[in-house]
Short mmCIF file of C-alpha atoms in Angstrom, two decimals:
data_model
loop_
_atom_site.label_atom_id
_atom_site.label_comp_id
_atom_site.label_asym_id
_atom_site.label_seq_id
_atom_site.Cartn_x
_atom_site.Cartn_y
_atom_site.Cartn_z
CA UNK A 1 166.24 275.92 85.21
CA UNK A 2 165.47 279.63 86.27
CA UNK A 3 168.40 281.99 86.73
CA UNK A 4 166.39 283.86 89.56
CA UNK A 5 166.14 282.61 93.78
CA UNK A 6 165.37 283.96 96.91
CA UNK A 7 168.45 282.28 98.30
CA UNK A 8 171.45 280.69 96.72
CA UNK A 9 173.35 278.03 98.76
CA UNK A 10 176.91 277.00 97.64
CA UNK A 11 177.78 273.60 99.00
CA UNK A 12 176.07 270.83 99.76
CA UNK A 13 177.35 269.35 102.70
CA UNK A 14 175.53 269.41 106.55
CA UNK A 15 175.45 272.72 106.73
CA UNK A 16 174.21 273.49 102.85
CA UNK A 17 171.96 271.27 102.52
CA UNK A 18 170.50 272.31 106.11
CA UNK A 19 170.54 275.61 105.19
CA UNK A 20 168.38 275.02 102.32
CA UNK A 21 166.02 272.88 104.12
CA UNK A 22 165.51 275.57 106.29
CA UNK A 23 164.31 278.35 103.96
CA UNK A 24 162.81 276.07 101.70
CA UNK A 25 160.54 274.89 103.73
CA UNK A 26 160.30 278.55 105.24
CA UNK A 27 158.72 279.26 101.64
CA UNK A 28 161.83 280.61 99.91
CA UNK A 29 162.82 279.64 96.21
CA UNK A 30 166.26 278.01 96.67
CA UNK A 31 169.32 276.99 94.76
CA UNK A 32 171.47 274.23 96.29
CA UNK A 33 174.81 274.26 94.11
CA UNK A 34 177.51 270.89 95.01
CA UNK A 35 180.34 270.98 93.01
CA UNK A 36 181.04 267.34 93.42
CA UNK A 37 179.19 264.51 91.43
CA UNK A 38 176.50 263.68 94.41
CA UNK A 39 176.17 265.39 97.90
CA UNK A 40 178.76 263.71 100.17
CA UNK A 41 181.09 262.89 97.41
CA UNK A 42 184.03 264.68 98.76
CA UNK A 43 183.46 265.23 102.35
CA UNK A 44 184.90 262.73 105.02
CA UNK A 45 185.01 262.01 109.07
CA UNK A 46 185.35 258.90 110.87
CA UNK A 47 182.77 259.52 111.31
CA UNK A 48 179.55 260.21 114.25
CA UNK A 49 176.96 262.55 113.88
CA UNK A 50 175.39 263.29 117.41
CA UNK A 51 172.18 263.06 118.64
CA UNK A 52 170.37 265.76 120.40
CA UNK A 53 171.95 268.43 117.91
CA UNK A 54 170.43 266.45 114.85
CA UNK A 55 167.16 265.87 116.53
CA UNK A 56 166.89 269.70 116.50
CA UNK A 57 166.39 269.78 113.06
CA UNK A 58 165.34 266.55 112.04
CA UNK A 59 163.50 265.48 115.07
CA UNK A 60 163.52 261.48 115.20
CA UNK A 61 165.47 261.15 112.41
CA UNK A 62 166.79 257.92 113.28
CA UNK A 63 164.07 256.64 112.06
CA UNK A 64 164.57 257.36 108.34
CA UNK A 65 168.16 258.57 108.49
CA UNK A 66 170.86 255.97 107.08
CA UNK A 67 172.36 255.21 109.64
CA UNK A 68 174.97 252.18 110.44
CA UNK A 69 175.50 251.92 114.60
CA UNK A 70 174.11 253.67 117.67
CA UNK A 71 177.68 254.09 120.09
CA UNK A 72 177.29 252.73 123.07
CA UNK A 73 181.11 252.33 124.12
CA UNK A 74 184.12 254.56 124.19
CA UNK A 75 187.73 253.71 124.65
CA UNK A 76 190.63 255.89 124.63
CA UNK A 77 194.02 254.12 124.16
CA UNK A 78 197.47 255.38 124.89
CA UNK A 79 199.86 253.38 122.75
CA UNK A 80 203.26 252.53 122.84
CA UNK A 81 205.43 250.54 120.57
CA UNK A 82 204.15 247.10 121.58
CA UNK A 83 201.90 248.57 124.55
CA UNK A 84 198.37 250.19 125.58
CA UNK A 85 197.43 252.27 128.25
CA UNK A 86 193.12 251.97 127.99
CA UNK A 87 190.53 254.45 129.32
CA UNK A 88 187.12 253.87 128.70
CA UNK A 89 183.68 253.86 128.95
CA UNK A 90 179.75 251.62 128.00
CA UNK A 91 176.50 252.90 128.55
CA UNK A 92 173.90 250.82 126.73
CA UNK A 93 171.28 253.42 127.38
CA UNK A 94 173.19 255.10 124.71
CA UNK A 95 171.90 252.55 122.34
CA UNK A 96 168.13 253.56 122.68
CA UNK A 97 166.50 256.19 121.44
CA UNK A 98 166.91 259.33 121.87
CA UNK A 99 170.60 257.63 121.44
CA UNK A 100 173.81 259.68 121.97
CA UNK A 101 176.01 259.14 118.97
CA UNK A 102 175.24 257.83 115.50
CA UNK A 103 178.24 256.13 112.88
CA UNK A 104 176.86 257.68 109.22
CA UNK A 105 178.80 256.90 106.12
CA UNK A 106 178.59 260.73 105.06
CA UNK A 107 178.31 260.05 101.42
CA UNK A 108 174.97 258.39 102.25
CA UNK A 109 173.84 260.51 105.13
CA UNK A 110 174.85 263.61 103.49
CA UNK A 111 172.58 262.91 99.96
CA UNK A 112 169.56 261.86 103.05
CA UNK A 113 169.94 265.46 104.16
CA UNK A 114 169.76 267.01 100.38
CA UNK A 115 167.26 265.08 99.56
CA UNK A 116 164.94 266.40 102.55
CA UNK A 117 165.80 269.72 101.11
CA UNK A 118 164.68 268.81 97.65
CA UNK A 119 162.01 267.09 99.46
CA UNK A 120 161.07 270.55 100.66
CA UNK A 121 161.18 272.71 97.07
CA UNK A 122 165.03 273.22 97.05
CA UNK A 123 166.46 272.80 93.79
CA UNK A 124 169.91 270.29 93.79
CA UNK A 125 172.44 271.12 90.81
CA UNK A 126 175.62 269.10 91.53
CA UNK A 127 178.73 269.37 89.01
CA UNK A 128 178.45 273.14 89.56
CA UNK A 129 181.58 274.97 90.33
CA UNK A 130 181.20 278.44 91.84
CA UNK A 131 184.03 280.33 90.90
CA UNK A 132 183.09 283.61 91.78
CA UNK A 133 180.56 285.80 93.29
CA UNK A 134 178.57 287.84 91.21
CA UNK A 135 177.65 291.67 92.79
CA UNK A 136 176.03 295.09 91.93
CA UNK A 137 176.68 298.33 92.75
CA UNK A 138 174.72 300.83 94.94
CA UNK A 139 174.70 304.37 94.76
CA UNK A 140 176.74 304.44 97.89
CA UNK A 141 179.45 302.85 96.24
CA UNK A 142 179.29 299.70 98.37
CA UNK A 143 179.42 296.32 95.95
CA UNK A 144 176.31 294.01 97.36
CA UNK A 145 175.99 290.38 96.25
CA UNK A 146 173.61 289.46 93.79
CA UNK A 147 174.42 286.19 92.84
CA UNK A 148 177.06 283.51 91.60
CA UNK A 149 178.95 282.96 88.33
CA UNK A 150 180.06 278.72 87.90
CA UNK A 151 182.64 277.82 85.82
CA UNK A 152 180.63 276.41 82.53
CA UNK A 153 179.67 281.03 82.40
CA UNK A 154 176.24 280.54 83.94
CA UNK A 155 174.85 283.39 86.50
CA UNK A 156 172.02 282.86 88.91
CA UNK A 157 170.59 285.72 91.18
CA UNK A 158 169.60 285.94 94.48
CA UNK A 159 168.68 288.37 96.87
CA UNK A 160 171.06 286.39 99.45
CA UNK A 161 173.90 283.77 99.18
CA UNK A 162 175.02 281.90 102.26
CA UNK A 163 178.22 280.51 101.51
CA UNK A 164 178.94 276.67 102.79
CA UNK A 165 182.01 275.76 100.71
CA UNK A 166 183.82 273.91 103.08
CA UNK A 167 187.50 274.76 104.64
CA UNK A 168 189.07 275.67 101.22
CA UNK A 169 186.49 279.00 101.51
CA UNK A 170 187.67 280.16 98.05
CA UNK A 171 184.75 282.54 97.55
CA UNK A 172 184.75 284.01 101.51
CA UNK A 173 188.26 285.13 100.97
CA UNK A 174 186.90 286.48 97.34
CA UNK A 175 184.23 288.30 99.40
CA UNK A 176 187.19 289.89 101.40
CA UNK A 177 185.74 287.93 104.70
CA UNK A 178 189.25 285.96 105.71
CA UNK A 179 192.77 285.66 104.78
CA UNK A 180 194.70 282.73 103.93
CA UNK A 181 194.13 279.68 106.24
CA UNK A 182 197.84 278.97 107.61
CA UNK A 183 199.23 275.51 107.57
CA UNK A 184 199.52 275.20 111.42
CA UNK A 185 195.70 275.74 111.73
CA UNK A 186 194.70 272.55 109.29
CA UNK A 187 194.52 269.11 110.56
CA UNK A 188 194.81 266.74 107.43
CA UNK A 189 193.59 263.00 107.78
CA UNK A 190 193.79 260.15 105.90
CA UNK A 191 190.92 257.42 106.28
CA UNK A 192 190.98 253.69 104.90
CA UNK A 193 187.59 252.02 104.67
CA UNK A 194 187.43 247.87 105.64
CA UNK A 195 184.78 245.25 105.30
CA UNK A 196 184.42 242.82 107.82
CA UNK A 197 181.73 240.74 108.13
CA UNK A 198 178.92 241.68 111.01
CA UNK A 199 179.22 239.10 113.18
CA UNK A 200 183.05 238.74 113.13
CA UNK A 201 182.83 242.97 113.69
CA UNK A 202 180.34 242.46 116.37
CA UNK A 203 182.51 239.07 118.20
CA UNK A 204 185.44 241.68 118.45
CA UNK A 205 184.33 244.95 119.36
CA UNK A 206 181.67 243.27 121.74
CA UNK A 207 178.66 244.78 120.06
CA UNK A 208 175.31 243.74 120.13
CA UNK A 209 172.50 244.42 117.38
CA UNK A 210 172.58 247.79 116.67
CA UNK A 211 175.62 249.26 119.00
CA UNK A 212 178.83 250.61 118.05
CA UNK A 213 181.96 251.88 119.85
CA UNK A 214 184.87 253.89 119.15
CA UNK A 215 188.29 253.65 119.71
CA UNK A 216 190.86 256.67 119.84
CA UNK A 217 194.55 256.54 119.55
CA UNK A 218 197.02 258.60 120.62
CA UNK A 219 200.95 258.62 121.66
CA UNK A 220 202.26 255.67 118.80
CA UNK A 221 200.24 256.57 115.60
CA UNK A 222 201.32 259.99 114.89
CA UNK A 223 205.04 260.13 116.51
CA UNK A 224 205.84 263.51 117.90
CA UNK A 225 203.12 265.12 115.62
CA UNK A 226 199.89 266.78 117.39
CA UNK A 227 197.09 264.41 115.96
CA UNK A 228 195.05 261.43 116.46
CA UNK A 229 194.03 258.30 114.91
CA UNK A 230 190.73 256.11 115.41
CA UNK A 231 188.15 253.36 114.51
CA UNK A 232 184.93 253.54 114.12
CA UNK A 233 182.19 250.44 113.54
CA UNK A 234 179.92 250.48 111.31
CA UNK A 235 177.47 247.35 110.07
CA UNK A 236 179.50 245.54 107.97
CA UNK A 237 182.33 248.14 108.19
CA UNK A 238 185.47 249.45 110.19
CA UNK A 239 186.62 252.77 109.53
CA UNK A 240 190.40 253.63 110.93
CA UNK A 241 191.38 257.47 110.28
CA UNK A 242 194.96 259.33 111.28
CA UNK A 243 196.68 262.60 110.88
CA UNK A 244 197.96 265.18 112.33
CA UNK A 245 198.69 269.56 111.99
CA UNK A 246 199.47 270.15 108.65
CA UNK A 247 202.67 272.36 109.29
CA UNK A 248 203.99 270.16 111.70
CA UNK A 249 203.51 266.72 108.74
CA UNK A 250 205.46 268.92 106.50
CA UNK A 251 207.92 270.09 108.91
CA UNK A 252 208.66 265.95 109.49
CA UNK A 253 208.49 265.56 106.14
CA UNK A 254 205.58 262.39 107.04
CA UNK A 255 202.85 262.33 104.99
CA UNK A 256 199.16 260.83 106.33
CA UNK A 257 199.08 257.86 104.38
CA UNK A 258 202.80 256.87 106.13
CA UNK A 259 200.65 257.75 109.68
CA UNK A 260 197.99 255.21 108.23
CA UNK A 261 200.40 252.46 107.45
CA UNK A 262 202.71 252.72 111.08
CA UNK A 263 198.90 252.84 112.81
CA UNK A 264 198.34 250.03 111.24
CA UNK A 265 201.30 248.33 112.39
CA UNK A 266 200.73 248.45 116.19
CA UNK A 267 199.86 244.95 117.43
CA UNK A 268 196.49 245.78 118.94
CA UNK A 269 195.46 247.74 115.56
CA UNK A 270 196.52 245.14 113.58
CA UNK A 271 194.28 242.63 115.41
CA UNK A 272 191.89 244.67 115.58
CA UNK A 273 191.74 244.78 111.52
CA UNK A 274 192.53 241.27 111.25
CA UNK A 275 190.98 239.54 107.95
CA UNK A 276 189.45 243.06 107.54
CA UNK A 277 189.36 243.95 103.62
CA UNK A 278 190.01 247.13 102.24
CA UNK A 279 187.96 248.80 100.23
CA UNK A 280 188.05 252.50 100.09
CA UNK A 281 190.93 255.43 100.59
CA UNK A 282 190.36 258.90 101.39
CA UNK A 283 191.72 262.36 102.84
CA UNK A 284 190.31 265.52 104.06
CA UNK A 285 191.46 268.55 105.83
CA UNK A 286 189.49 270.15 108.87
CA UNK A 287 189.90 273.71 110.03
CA UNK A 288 191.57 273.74 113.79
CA UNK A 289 192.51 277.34 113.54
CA UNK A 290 189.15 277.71 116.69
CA UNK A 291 188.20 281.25 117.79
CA UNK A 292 191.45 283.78 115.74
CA UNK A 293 190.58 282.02 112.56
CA UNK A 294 186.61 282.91 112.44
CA UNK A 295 186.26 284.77 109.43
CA UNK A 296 183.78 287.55 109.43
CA UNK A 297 180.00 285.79 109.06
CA UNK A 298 177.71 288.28 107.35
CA UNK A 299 178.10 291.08 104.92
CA UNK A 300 175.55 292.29 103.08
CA UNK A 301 173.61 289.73 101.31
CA UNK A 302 175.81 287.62 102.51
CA UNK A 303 176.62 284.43 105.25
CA UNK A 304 179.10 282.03 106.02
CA UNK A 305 178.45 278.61 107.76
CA UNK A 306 179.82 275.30 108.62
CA UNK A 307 183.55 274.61 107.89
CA UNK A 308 184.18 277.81 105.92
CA UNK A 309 183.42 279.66 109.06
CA UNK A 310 185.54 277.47 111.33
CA UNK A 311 182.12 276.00 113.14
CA UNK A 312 184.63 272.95 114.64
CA UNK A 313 185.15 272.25 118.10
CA UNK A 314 186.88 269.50 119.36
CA UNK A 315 186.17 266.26 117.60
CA UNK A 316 182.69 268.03 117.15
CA UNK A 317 182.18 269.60 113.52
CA UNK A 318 179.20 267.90 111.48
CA UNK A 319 176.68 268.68 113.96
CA UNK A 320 177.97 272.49 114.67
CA UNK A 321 177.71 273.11 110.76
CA UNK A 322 174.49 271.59 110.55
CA UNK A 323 173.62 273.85 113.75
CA UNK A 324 175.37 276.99 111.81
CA UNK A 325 173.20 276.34 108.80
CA UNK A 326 169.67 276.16 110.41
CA UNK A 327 170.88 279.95 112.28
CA UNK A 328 171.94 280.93 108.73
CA UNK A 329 168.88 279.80 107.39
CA UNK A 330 166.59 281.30 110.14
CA UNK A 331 168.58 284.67 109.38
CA UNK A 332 167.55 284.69 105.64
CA UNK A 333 164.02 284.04 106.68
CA UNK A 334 163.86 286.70 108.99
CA UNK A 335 165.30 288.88 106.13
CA UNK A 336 163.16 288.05 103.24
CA UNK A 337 160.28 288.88 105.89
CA UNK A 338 161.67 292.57 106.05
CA UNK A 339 163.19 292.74 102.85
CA UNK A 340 166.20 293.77 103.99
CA UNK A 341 169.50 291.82 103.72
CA UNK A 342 171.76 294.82 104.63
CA UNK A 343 174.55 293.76 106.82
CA UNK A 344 172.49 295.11 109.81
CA UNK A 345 169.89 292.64 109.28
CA UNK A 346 172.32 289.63 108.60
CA UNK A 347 174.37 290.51 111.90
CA UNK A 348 171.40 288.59 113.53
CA UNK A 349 173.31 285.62 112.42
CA UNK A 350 176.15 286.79 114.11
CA UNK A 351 174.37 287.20 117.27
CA UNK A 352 173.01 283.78 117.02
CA UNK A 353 176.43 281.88 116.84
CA UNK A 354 177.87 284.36 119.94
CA UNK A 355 174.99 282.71 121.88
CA UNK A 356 175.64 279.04 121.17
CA UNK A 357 176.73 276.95 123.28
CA UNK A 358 179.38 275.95 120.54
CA UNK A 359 181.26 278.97 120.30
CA UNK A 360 181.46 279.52 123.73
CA UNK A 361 183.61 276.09 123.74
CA UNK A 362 185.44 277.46 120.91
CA UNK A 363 186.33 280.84 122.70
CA UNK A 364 187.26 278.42 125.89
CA UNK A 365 190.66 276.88 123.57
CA UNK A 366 192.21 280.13 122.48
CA UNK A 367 195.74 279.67 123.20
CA UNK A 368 195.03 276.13 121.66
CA UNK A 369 197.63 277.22 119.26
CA UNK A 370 200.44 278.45 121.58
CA UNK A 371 199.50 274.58 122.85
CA UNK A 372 200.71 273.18 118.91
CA UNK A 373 203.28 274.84 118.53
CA UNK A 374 204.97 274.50 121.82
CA UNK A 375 203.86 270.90 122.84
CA UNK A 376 204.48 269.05 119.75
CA UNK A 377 205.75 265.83 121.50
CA UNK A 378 203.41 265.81 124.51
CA UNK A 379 200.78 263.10 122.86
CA UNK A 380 203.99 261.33 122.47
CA UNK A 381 205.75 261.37 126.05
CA UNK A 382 202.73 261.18 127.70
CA UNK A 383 201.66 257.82 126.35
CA UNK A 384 204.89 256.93 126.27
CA UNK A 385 204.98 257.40 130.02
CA UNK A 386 202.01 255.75 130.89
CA UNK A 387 202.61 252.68 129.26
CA UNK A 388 205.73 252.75 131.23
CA UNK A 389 203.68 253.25 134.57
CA UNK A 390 201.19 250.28 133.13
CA UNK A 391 204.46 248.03 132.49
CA UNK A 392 205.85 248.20 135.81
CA UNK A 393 202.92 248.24 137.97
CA UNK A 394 201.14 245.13 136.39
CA UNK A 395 204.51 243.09 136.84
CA UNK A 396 204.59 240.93 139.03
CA UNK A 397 208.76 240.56 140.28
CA UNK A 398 210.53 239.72 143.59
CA UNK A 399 210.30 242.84 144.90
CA UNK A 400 209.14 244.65 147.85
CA UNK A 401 206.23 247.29 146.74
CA UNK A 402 207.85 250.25 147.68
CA UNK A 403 210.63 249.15 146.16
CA UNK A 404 208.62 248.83 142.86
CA UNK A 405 207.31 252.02 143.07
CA UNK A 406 210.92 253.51 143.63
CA UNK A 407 211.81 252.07 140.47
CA UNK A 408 208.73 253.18 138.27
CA UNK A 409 209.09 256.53 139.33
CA UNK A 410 213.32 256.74 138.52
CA UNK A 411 212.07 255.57 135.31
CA UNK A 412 209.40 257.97 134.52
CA UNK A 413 212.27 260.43 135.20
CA UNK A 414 214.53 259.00 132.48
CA UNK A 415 211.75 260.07 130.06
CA UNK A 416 211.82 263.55 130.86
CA UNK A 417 211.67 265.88 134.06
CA UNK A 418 208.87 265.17 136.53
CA UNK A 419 207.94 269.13 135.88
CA UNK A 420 207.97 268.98 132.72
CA UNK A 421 205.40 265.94 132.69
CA UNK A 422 202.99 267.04 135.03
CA UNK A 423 203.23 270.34 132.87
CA UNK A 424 202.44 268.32 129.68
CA UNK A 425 199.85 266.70 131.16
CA UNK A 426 198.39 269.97 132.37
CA UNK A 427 197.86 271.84 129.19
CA UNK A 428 196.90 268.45 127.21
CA UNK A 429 194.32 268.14 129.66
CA UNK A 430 192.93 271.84 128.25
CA UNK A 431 193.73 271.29 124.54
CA UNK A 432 193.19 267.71 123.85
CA UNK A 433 190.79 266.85 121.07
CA UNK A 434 190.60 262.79 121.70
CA UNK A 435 188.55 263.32 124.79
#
């Protein structure tokens, strides 16, 4: 292998390996390094890729892409101890093409998208740690990036290094890009993997061919802890993922895998997974820190994309880093062109991401952590709450109806003050990520 690129990429998830696609099919000798055994390896969601964004880059792509289920229905419940509260929502024109949402197993979809960079002249060395970033200096006494050292003492060069190493960002804070990522702007899941066969999945979830459907938790699952839980569908599979702010987990002294098991407990869950059989355990931590905890993107020679540069938004994060890596891509190309990858040049990337869509979103939930820390048993009382509402207004009793509602509202009010719930459900209605 040649110790010499026009680009080195570190990390091979959406945003890598779309980064290398990009310039290698631009022309540009590239070096995809993936420190785990296979692309996909150690990355997780629940997990949905979206449409339109994908499409961008891979245009049609459903039609080689592995995928498991095109979602066609969405249901939000609010649970209570032995109760739901259920929004939700079916649109079967979401199961043709151009489709909407797409349920990917990411250790398959995410070798798919390495491969099409390989398939374009990239060149895929997994089992490589980068553990630091190799530079030179100028006469102006201003270190620039020249490469990357791994672990076994080999150096390759480049003349630019886009860095795509996930939310741990080791090497950004090395490049003197970020601080330390604090615990109350990390969400850490756990995920358990079931097998079920297709047409008892299908029976159940009321599913047809190819569709799939979602279902998001909130209120029961994580107790008093900002998070979420959900299910996805896929084939032959069900996929149920919890969790919650890491700060706040530690604070209660609950771990994810104790979120997994109570989720599991809930009566609809648990029929919902019913003769389901496990097969695979995993955990991941996402970066939630939105707009303050963007590190700086570019120096010279030098990009950050994907998770490392906080490209999440909501429950939206695999397509924004795939986004993040074609701009970062782009940006190299436009680079090489001039041959110049001074910071000047590389703030095009910059400019780029302030005119996304995406990170005008992002901007939108600033005070998202004044929200965490202040509301941390809003998911909580507000299910609780509506359940409450649901209880009372489906029974049917011997009384008169104004009589019922009297009574369903002096119980909302032995929950908490009537202010203080309209208040919680103001500000969850700006902050929420299960919508």
């Amino acid at each position: 292998m040649q110790d010499t690129y026009d680009a080195i990429v570190v990390g091979a998830g959406p945003s890598g390996s779309v980064a290398a696609y990009t310039m290698a099919r631009g022309g540009l000798k590239v070096l995809l390094l993936e420190r785990g055994p296979h692309p996909g390896s150690k990355n997780m969601f629940g997990g949905t890729i979206y449409a339109l964004p994908t499409a961008e880059i891979f245009p049609e792509f459903w039609e080689e892409a592995p995928w498991e289920r095109f979602v066609t229905a969405e249901y939000l419940y609010f649970l209570d101890d032995d109760s739901a509260f259920q929004v939700g929502f079916t649109n079967k024109v979401y199961g043709k093409p151009p489709y909407n949402k797409v349920v990917v197993h990411r250790g398959v979809f995410d070798r798919w998208i390495a491969q099409k960079a390989v398939n374009e002249g990239s060149v895929l060395q997994t089992n490589a740690l980068v553990t630091s970033l190799v530079y030179e200096k100028t006469l102006l006494g201003r270190d620039k990036v020249r490469g990357v050292q791994l672990d076994n003492g080999c150096i390759y060069y480049a003349d630019a290094v886009i860095l795509c190493e996930g939310i741990n960002s080791f090497l950004t804070k090395q490049a003197g890009l970020r601080t330390d990522i604090p615990a109350e702007t990390v969400k850490l899941y756990a995920k358990q993997v079931f097998r079920l066969p297709r047409a008892v999945l299908e029976e159940r979830f009321h599913l047809e061919g190819n569709e799939g459907a979602i279902y998001a938790f909130t209120g029961y699952p994580t107790a008093g802890v900002i998070g979420k839980a959900g299910i996805w569908t896929g084939k032959e599979t069900l996929a149920l993922i919890t969790g919650g702010f890491l700060d706040q987990l530690a604070e209660k002294r609950m771990s994810p895998y104790e979120l997994l098991e109570r989720t599991k407990r809930h009566p609809l869950i648990q029929r919902l997974l019913k003769d389901a059989e496990p097969i695979e355990y995993a955990a991941h931590m996402i970066p939630k820190g939105g707009f303050k905890m963007i590190p700086q993107l570019y120096d010279h020679h030098l990009l950050i994309a994907g998770d490392a540069a906080t490209m999440v938004s909501g429950r939206r994060g695999t397509d924004l880093a795939m986004l993040s890596g074609k701009m970062a891509g782009e940006t190299i190309l436009q680079a090489h062109a001039k041959g110049d990858f001074s910071q000047k040049i590389l703030a095009t990337y910059g400019w780029k991401i302030n005119q996304s869509f995406f990170i005008a979103d992002i901007k939108k939930k600033r005070g998202t952590d004044k929200y965490v820390a202040k509301y941390q048993d809003s998911d909580y009382l507000i299910s609780r709450a509506m359940n409450e509402f649901g209880s009372e207004f489906f029974h049917v009793g011997m009384s008169t109806e104004e009589d019922k509602m009297k009574k369903i509202y002096q119980e909302l009010k032995q929950i908490q003050l009537p202010l203080k719930s309209f208040e919680d459900v103001w500000q969850a209605l700006r902050h929420w990520e299960v919508l």
